[in-house]
Short mmCIF file of C-alpha atoms and ligand atoms in Angstrom, two decimals:
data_model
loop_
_atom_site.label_atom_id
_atom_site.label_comp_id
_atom_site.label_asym_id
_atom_site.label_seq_id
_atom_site.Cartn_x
_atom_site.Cartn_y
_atom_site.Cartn_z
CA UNK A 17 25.95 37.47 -1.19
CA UNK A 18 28.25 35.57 0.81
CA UNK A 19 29.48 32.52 -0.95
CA UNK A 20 30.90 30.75 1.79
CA UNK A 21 27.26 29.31 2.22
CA UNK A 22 27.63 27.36 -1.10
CA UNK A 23 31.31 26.16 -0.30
CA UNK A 24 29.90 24.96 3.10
CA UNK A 25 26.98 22.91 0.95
CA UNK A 26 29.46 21.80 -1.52
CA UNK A 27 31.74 20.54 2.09
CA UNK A 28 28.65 18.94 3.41
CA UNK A 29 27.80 17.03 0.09
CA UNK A 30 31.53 16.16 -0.32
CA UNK A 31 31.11 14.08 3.33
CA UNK A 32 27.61 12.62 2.08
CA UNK A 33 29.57 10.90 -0.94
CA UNK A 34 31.44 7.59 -0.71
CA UNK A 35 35.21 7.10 0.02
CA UNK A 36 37.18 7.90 -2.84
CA UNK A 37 34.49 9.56 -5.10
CA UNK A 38 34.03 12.57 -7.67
CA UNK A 39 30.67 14.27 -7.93
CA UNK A 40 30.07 15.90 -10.84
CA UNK A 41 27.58 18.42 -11.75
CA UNK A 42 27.13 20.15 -15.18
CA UNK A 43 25.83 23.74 -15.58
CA UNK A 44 23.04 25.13 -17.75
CA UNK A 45 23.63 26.29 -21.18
CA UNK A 46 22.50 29.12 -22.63
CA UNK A 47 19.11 28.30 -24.31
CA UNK A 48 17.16 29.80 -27.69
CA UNK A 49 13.96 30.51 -28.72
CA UNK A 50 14.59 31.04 -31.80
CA UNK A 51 18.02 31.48 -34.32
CA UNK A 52 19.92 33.43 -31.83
CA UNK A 53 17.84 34.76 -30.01
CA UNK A 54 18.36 34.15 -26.12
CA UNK A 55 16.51 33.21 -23.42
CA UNK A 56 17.64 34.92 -20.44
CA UNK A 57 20.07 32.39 -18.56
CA UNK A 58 18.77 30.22 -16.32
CA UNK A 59 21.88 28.50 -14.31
CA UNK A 60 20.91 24.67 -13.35
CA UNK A 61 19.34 24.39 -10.24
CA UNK A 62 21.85 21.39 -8.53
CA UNK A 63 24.91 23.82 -10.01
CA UNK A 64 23.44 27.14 -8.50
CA UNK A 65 23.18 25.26 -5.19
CA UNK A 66 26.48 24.18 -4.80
CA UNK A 67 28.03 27.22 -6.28
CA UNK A 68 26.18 30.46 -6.34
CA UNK A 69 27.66 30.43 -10.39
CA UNK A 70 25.71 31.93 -12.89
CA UNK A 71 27.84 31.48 -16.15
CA UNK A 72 26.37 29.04 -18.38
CA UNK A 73 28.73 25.82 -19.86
CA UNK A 74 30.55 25.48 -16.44
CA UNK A 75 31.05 21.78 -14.99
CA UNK A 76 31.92 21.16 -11.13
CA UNK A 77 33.38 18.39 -9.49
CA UNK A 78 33.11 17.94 -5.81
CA UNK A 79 35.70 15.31 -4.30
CA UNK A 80 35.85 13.05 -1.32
CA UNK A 81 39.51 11.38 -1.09
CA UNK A 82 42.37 12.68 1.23
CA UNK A 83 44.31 15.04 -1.26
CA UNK A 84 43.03 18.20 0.52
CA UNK A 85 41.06 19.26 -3.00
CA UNK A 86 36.96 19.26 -2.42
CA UNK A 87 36.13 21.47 -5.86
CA UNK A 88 37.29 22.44 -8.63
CA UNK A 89 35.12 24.36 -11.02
CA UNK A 90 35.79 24.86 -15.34
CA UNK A 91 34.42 27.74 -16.29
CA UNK A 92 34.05 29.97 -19.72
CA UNK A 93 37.47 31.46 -20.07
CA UNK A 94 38.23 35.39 -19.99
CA UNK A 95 37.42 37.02 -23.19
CA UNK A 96 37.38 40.44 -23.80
CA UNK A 97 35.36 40.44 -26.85
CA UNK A 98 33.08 37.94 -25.52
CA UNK A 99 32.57 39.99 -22.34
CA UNK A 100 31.49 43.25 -24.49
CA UNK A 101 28.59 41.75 -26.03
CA UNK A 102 27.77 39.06 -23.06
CA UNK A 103 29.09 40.76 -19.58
CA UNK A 104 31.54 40.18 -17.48
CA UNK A 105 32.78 36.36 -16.82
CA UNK A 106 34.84 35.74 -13.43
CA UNK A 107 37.40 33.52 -15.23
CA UNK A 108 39.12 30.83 -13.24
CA UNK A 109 41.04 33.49 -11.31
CA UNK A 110 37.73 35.26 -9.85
CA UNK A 111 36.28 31.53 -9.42
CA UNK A 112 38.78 30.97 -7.04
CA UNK A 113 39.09 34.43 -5.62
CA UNK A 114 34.98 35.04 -5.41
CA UNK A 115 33.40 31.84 -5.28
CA UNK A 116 36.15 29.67 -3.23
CA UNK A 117 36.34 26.75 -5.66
CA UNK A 118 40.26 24.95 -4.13
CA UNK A 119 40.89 24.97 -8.10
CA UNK A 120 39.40 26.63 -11.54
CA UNK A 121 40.42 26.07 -15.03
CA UNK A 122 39.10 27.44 -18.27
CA UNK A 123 35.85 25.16 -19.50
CA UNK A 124 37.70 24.02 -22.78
CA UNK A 125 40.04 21.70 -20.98
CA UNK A 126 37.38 19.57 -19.48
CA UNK A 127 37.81 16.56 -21.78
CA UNK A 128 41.52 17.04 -21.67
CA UNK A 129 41.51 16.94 -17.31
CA UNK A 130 38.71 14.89 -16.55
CA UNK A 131 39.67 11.51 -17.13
CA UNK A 132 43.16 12.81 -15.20
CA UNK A 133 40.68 14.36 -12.67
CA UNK A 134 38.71 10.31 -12.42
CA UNK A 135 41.84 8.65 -12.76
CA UNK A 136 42.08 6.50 -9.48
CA UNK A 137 38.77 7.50 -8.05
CA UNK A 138 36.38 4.10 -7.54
CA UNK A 139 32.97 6.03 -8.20
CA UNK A 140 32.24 9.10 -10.27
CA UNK A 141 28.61 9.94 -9.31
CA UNK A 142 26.40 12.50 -11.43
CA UNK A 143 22.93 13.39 -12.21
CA UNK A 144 21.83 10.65 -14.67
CA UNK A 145 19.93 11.48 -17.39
CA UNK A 146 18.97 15.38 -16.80
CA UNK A 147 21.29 16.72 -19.25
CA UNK A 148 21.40 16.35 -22.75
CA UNK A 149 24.75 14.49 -23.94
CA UNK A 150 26.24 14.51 -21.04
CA UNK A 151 25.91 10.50 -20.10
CA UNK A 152 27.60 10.31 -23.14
CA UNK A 153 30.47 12.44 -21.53
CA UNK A 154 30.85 10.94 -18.35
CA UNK A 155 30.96 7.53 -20.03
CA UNK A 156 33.92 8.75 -22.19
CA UNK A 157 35.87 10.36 -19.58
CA UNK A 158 35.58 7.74 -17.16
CA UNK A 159 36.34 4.69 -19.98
CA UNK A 160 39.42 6.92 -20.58
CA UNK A 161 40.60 7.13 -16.66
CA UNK A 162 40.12 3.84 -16.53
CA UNK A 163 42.57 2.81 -19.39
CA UNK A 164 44.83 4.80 -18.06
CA UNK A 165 45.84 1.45 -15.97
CA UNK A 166 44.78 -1.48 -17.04
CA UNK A 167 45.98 -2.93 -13.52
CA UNK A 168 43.57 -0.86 -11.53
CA UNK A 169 40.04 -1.21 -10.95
CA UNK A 170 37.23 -0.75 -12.67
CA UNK A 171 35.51 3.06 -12.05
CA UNK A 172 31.67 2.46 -11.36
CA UNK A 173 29.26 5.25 -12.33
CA UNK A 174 26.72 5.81 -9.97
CA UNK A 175 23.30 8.33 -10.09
CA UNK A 176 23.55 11.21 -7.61
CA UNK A 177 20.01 12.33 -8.08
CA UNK A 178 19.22 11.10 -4.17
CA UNK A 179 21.86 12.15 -2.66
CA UNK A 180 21.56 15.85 -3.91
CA UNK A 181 17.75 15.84 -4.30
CA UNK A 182 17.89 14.81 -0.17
CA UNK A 183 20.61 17.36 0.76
CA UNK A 184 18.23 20.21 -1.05
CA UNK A 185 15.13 18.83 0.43
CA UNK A 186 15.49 20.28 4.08
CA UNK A 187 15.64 24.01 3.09
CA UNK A 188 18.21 26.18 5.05
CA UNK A 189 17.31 29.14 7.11
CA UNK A 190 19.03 31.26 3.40
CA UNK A 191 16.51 29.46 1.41
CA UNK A 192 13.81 30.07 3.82
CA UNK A 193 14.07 33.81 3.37
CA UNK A 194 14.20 33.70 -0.21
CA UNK A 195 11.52 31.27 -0.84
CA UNK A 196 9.28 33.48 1.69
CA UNK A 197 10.78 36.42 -0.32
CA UNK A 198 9.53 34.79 -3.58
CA UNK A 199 5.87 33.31 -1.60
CA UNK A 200 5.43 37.35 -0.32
CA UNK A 201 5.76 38.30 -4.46
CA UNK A 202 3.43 36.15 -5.36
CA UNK A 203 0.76 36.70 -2.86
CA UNK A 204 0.95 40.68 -3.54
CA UNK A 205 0.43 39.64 -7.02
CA UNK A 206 -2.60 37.52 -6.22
CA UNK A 207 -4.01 40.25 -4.17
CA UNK A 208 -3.45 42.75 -6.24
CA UNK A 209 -4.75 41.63 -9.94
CA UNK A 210 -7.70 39.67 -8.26
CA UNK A 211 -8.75 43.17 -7.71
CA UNK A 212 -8.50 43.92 -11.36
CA UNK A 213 -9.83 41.09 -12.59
CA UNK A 214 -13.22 42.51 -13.22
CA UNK A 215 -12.13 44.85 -15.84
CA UNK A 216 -10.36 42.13 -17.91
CA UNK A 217 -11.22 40.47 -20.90
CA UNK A 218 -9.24 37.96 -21.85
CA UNK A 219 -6.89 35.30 -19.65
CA UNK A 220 -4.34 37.10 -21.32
CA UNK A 221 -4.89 39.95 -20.04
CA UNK A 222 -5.46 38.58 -16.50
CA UNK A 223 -1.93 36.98 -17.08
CA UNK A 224 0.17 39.95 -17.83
CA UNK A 225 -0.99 41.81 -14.41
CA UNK A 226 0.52 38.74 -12.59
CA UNK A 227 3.71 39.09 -14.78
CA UNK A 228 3.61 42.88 -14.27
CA UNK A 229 3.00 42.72 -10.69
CA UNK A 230 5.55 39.97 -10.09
CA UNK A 231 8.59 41.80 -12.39
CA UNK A 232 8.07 45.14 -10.36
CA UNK A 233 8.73 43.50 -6.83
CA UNK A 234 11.87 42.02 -8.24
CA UNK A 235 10.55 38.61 -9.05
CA UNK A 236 11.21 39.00 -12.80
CA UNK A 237 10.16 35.84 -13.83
CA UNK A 238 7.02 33.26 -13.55
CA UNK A 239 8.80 30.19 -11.80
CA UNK A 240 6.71 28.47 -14.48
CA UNK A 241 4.12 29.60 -16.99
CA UNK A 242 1.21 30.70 -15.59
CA UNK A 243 -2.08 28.74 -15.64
CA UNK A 244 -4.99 31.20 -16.48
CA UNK A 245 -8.25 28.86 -17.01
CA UNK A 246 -11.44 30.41 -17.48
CA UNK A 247 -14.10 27.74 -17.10
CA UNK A 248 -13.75 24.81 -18.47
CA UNK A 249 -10.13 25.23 -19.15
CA UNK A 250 -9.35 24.79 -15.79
CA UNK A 251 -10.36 20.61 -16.24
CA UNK A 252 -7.19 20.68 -18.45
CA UNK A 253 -4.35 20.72 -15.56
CA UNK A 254 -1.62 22.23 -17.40
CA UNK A 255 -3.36 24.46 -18.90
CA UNK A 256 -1.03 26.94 -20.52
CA UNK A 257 -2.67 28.49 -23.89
CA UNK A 258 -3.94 31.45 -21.83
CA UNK A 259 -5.52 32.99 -24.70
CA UNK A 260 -9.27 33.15 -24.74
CA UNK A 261 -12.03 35.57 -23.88
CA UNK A 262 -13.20 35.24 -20.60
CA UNK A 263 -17.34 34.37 -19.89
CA UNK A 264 -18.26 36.30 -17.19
CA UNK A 265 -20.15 33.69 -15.63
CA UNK A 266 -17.84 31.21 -15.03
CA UNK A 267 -14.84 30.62 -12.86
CA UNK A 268 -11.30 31.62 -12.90
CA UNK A 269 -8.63 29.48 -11.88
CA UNK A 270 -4.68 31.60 -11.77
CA UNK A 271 -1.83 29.03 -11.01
CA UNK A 272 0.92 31.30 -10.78
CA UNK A 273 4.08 31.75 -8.61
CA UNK A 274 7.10 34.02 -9.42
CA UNK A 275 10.85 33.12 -9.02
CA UNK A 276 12.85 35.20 -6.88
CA UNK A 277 16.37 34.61 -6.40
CA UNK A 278 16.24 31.09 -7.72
CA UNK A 279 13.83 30.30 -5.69
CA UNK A 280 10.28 29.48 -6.44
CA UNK A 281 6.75 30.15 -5.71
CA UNK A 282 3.32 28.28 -6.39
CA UNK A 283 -0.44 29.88 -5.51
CA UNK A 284 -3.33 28.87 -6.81
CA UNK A 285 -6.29 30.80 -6.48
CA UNK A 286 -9.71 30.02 -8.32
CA UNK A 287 -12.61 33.04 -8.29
CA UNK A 288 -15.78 34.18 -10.02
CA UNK A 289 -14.81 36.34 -13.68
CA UNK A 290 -17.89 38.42 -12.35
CA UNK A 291 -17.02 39.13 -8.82
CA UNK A 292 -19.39 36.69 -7.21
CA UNK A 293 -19.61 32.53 -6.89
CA UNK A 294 -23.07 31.15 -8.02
CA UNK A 295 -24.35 28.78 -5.55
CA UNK A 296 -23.04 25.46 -7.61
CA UNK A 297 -19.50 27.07 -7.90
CA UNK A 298 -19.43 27.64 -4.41
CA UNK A 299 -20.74 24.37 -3.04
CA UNK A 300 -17.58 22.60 -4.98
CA UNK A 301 -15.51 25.47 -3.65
CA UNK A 302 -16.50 25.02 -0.18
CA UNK A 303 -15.67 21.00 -0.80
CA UNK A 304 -12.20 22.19 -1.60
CA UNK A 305 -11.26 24.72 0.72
CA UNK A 306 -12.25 22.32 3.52
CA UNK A 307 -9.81 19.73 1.83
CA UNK A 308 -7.50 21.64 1.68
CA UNK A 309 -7.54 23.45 5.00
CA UNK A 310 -7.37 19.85 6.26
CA UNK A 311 -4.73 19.27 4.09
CA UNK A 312 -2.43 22.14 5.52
CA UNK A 313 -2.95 20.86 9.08
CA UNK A 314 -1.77 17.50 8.79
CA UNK A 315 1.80 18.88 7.31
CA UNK A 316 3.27 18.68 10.52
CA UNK A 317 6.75 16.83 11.71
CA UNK A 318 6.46 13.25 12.24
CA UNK A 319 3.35 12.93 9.78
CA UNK A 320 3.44 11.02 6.96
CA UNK A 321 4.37 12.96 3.64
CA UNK A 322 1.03 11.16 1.95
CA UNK A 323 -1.14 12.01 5.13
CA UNK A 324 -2.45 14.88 3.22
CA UNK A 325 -3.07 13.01 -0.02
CA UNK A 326 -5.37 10.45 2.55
CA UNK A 327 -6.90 13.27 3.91
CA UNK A 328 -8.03 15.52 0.92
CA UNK A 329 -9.08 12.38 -1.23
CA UNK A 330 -11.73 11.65 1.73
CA UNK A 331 -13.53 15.16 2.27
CA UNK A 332 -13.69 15.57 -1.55
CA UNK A 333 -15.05 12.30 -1.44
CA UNK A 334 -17.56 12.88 1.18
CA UNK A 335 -18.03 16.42 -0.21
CA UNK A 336 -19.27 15.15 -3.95
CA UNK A 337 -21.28 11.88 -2.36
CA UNK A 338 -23.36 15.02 -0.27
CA UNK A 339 -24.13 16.82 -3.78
CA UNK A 340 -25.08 13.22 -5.44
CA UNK A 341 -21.84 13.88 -7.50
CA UNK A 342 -20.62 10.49 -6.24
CA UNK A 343 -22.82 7.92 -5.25
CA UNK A 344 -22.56 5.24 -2.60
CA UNK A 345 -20.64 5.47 0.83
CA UNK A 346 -17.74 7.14 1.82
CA UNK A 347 -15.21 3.73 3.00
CA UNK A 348 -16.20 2.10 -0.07
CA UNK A 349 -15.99 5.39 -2.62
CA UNK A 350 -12.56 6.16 -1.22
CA UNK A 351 -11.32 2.64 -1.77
CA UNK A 352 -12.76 2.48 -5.33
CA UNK A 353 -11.15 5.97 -5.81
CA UNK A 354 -14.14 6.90 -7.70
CA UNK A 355 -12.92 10.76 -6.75
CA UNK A 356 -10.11 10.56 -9.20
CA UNK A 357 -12.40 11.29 -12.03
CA UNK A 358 -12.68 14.58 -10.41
CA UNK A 359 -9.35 15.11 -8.47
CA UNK A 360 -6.73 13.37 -10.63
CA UNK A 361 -3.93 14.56 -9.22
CA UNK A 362 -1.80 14.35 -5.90
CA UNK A 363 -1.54 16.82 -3.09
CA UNK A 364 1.33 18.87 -3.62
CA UNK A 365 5.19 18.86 -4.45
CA UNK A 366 8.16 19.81 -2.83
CA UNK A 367 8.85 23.02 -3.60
CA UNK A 368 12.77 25.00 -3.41
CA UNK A 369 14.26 26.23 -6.61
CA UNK A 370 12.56 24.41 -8.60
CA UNK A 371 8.61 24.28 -8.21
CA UNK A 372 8.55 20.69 -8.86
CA UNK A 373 11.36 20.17 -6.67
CA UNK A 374 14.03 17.57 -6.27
CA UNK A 375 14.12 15.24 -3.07
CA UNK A 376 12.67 11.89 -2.77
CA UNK A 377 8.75 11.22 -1.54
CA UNK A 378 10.09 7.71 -0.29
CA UNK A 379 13.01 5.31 1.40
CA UNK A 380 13.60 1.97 1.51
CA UNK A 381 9.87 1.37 -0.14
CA UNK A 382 8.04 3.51 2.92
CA UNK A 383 6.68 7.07 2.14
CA UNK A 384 9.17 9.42 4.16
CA UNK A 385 7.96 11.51 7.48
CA UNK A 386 7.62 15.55 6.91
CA UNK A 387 10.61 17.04 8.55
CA UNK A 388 11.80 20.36 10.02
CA UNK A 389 12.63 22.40 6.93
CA UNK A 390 10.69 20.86 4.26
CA UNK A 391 8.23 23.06 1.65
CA UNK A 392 5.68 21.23 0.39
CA UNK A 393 2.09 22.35 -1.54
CA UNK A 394 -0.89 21.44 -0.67
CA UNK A 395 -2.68 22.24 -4.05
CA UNK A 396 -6.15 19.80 -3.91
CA UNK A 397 -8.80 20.63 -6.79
CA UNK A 398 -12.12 19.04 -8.00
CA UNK A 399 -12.38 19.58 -12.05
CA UNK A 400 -15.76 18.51 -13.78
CA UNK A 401 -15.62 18.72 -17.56
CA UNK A 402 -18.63 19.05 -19.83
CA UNK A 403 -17.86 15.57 -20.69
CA UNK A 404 -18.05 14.03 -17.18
CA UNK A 405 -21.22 12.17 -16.30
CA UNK A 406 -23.07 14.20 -13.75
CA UNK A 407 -25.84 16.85 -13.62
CA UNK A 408 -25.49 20.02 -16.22
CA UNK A 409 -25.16 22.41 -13.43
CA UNK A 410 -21.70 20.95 -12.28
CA UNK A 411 -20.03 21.05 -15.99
CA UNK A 412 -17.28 23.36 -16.69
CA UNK A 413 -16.58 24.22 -12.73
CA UNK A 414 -12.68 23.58 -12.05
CA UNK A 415 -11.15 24.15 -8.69
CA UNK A 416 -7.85 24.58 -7.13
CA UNK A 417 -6.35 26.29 -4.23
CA UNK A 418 -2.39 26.08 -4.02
CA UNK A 419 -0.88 27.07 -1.05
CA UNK A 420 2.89 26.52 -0.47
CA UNK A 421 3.83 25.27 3.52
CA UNK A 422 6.98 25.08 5.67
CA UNK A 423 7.59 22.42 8.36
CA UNK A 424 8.19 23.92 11.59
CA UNK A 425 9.75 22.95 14.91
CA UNK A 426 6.33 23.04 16.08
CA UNK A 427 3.83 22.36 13.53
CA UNK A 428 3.89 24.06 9.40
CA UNK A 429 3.91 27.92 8.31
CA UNK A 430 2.10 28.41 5.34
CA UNK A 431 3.98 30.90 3.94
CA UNK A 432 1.05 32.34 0.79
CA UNK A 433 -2.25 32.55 3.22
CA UNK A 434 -2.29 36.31 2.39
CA UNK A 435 -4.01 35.80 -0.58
CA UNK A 436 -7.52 35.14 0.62
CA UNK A 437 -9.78 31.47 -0.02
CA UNK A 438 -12.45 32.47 1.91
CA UNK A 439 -15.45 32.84 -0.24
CA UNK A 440 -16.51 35.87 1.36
CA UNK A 441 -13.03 38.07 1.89
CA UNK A 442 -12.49 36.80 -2.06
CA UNK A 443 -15.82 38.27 -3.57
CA UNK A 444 -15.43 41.85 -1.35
CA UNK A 445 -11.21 41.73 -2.70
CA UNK A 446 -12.73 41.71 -6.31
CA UNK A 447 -14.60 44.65 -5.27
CA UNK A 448 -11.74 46.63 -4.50
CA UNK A 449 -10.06 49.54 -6.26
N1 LIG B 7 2.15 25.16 -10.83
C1 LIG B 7 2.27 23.79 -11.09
C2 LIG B 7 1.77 23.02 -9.98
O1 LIG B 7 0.97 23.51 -9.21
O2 LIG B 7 2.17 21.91 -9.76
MN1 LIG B 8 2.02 23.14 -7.40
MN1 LIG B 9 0.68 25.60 -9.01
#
């Protein structure tokens, strides 16, 4: 990989940032499951961006004043020891050298440099509140450059959230690939264990194909757990237990994406355990494919980023008020909002390297336009519990379909319409193999 992509962001984000300001942005650590045992490390999404790193307990700093210096990384230090049980670490040396940070130092100096580092600076900007402690830090360090002169002025500590949340929500043409990369995993995943599905018991079972089928295309990890719902459990939205037998009879709904590269994906799918939709699952599934093939159309530059929301709340509406679900009239239903005791959730999300991605929905009070770049989903569902209020033949049907969408020059791409929603091309895919 090339990093002079991520030294171009981090030269970008420098010019975003006010006169005379340090950015700073903490790595991941590494995380346990249990005692010391290891998750595999995850690097922080805002750091990976900006850096390509992928050492845990690094900090950067990204600068705007006119000393020439626009990063300077800490890292964990060389270790010899360390590196035989762990793997190799690039030291400061290979920081500079591989990664073109202007300057690298070993991590444990960070509370001896920083407040040198703040010293003179009139805003230190930084993430607030994501990591664990590390307010804490940026108070202390910044309290300390500041007494460093009591003549000078005060430092004020601002959140960067925005400002790096906006700069990753237009994905570049890098991200593109990888994210279609990721979206191309998933969908072969989809494809393939909806085929399999009939000879499965469990949702656990249904969940390890998509694991199995995501690791061996290089995606080697769910970008978040799966959601396997037979039935019912598909009215509980993030479901996650994915550990009972399945009922043959009822519906499955599979949330699941794959990471690739950092990058995530997010399809939802929802099909019959037993290969074939009985005519009440497919009248709600019909309500919600038309939603959301509305949905996908109206992400489009220029349109608003809660046009789709509009959209999909009024053909579920009008879609339950035809099959006595809802009644009354479809101005005044939509207005009331009776369908969010079926559909109680929005749209979609951005979606980049994380699946509930950073970037903000609105400015200056207004809901934002879509724009060129942009991946959003368009995931709209109907869910009817046995507890909801309606005929017995509706109860236990929940329904999603998740598809993940790129704004174009021109219009959107969605990037996961390989995996088939059409009722038809699902129940002969089931047959298959
Ligand atoms: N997979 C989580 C979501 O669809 O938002
Ligand atoms: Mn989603
Ligand atoms: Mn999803």
């Amino acid at each position: 990989m090339d990093n002079a992509i991520y030294k171009s962001r981090r030269i970008n984000l420098s010019e975003k940032l006010p006169k005379n300001s340090v950015l700073l942005i903490p790595g991941a650590n590494t995380q346990y499951r249990n005692a010391d045992s290891a998750y595999a490390f995850r690097q922080d999404s805002n750091f990976y961006y900006l850096s390509g790193f992928c050492e845990p307990d690094s900090l950067m700093a990204i600068i705007n004043n006119d000393d020439g210096i626009n990063s300077i990384i800490f890292v964990p230090p060389k270790d010899k020891l360390k590196e035989i049980w762990d793997g190799h670490r690039s030291g400061p040396i290979g920081a500079v050298k591989e990664f073109l940070f202007d300057k690298a130092y070993d991590n444990s100096e960070i509370d001896n440099m920083m407040p040198e580092i703040l010293f003179g600076c009139d805003q230190v900007l930084y993430p607030i509140g994501k990591k664990n402690g590390f307010d804490q830090k940026v108070i202390d360090w910044t309290t300390e450059a500041s007494s460093k002169d009591r003549h000078s002025k005060s430092i004020n500590i601002l959140d960067a959230s925005s400002t790096i949340g906006n700069a990753r929500l237009i994905k570049d043409d890098h991200e593109i690939s990888l994210i279609k990369k990721a979206c191309d995993i998933s969908a072969e995943a989809h494809i393939e264990a909806m085929k399999n599905v009939k000879n499965a018991e469990s949702e656990q079972s249904i969940e390890s194909l998509y694991v199995y089928e995501f690791s061996k295309r290089g995606g080697r990890f769910p970008a978040y757990t799966p959601i396997v719902a037979g039935g019912e459990n598909a009215c509980v939205l993030h479901y996650i237990e994915n550990n009972k037998k399945l009922n043959k009879n009822e519906l499955l709904l599979v949330d699941a994406g794959c990471e690739y590269e950092m990058y995530a994906s997010d399809i939802t799918r929802t099909f019959p355990a037993n290969g074939k939709f009985s005519d009440e699952q497919l009248q709600i599934y019909n309500i919600v494919l038309e939603a959301q093939k509305a949905s996908v159309d109206a992400v489009s530059k220029g349109n608003g980023v809660m046009d789709p929301q509009t959209i999909s709340e009024k053909v579920i509406t009008e879609g339950l008020i035809d099959l006595g679900i809802i009644k009354g009239n479809l101005e005044e239903e939509h207005e009331k909002g009776s369908f969010k005791d079926f559909y109680m959730h929005k749209i979609g999300h951005w979606m980049g390297m994380d699946v509930h991605d950073v970037g903000d929905y609105m400015h200056e009070g207004e809901f934002i336009k879509f724009d060129e770049g942009m991946i959003t989903t368009i995931e709209p569902g109907i869910y009817i519990s046995s507890t909801s209020d309606v005929d017995d033949k509706w109860k236990g049907i929940g329904i999603r379909i998740e598809d993940d969408v790129l704004v174009t020059k021109d219009g959107n791409k969605n990037l996961t319409d390989t995996v088939p929603t059409d009722p038809a091309e699902i129940e002969s895919l089931m047959q298959e193999s």
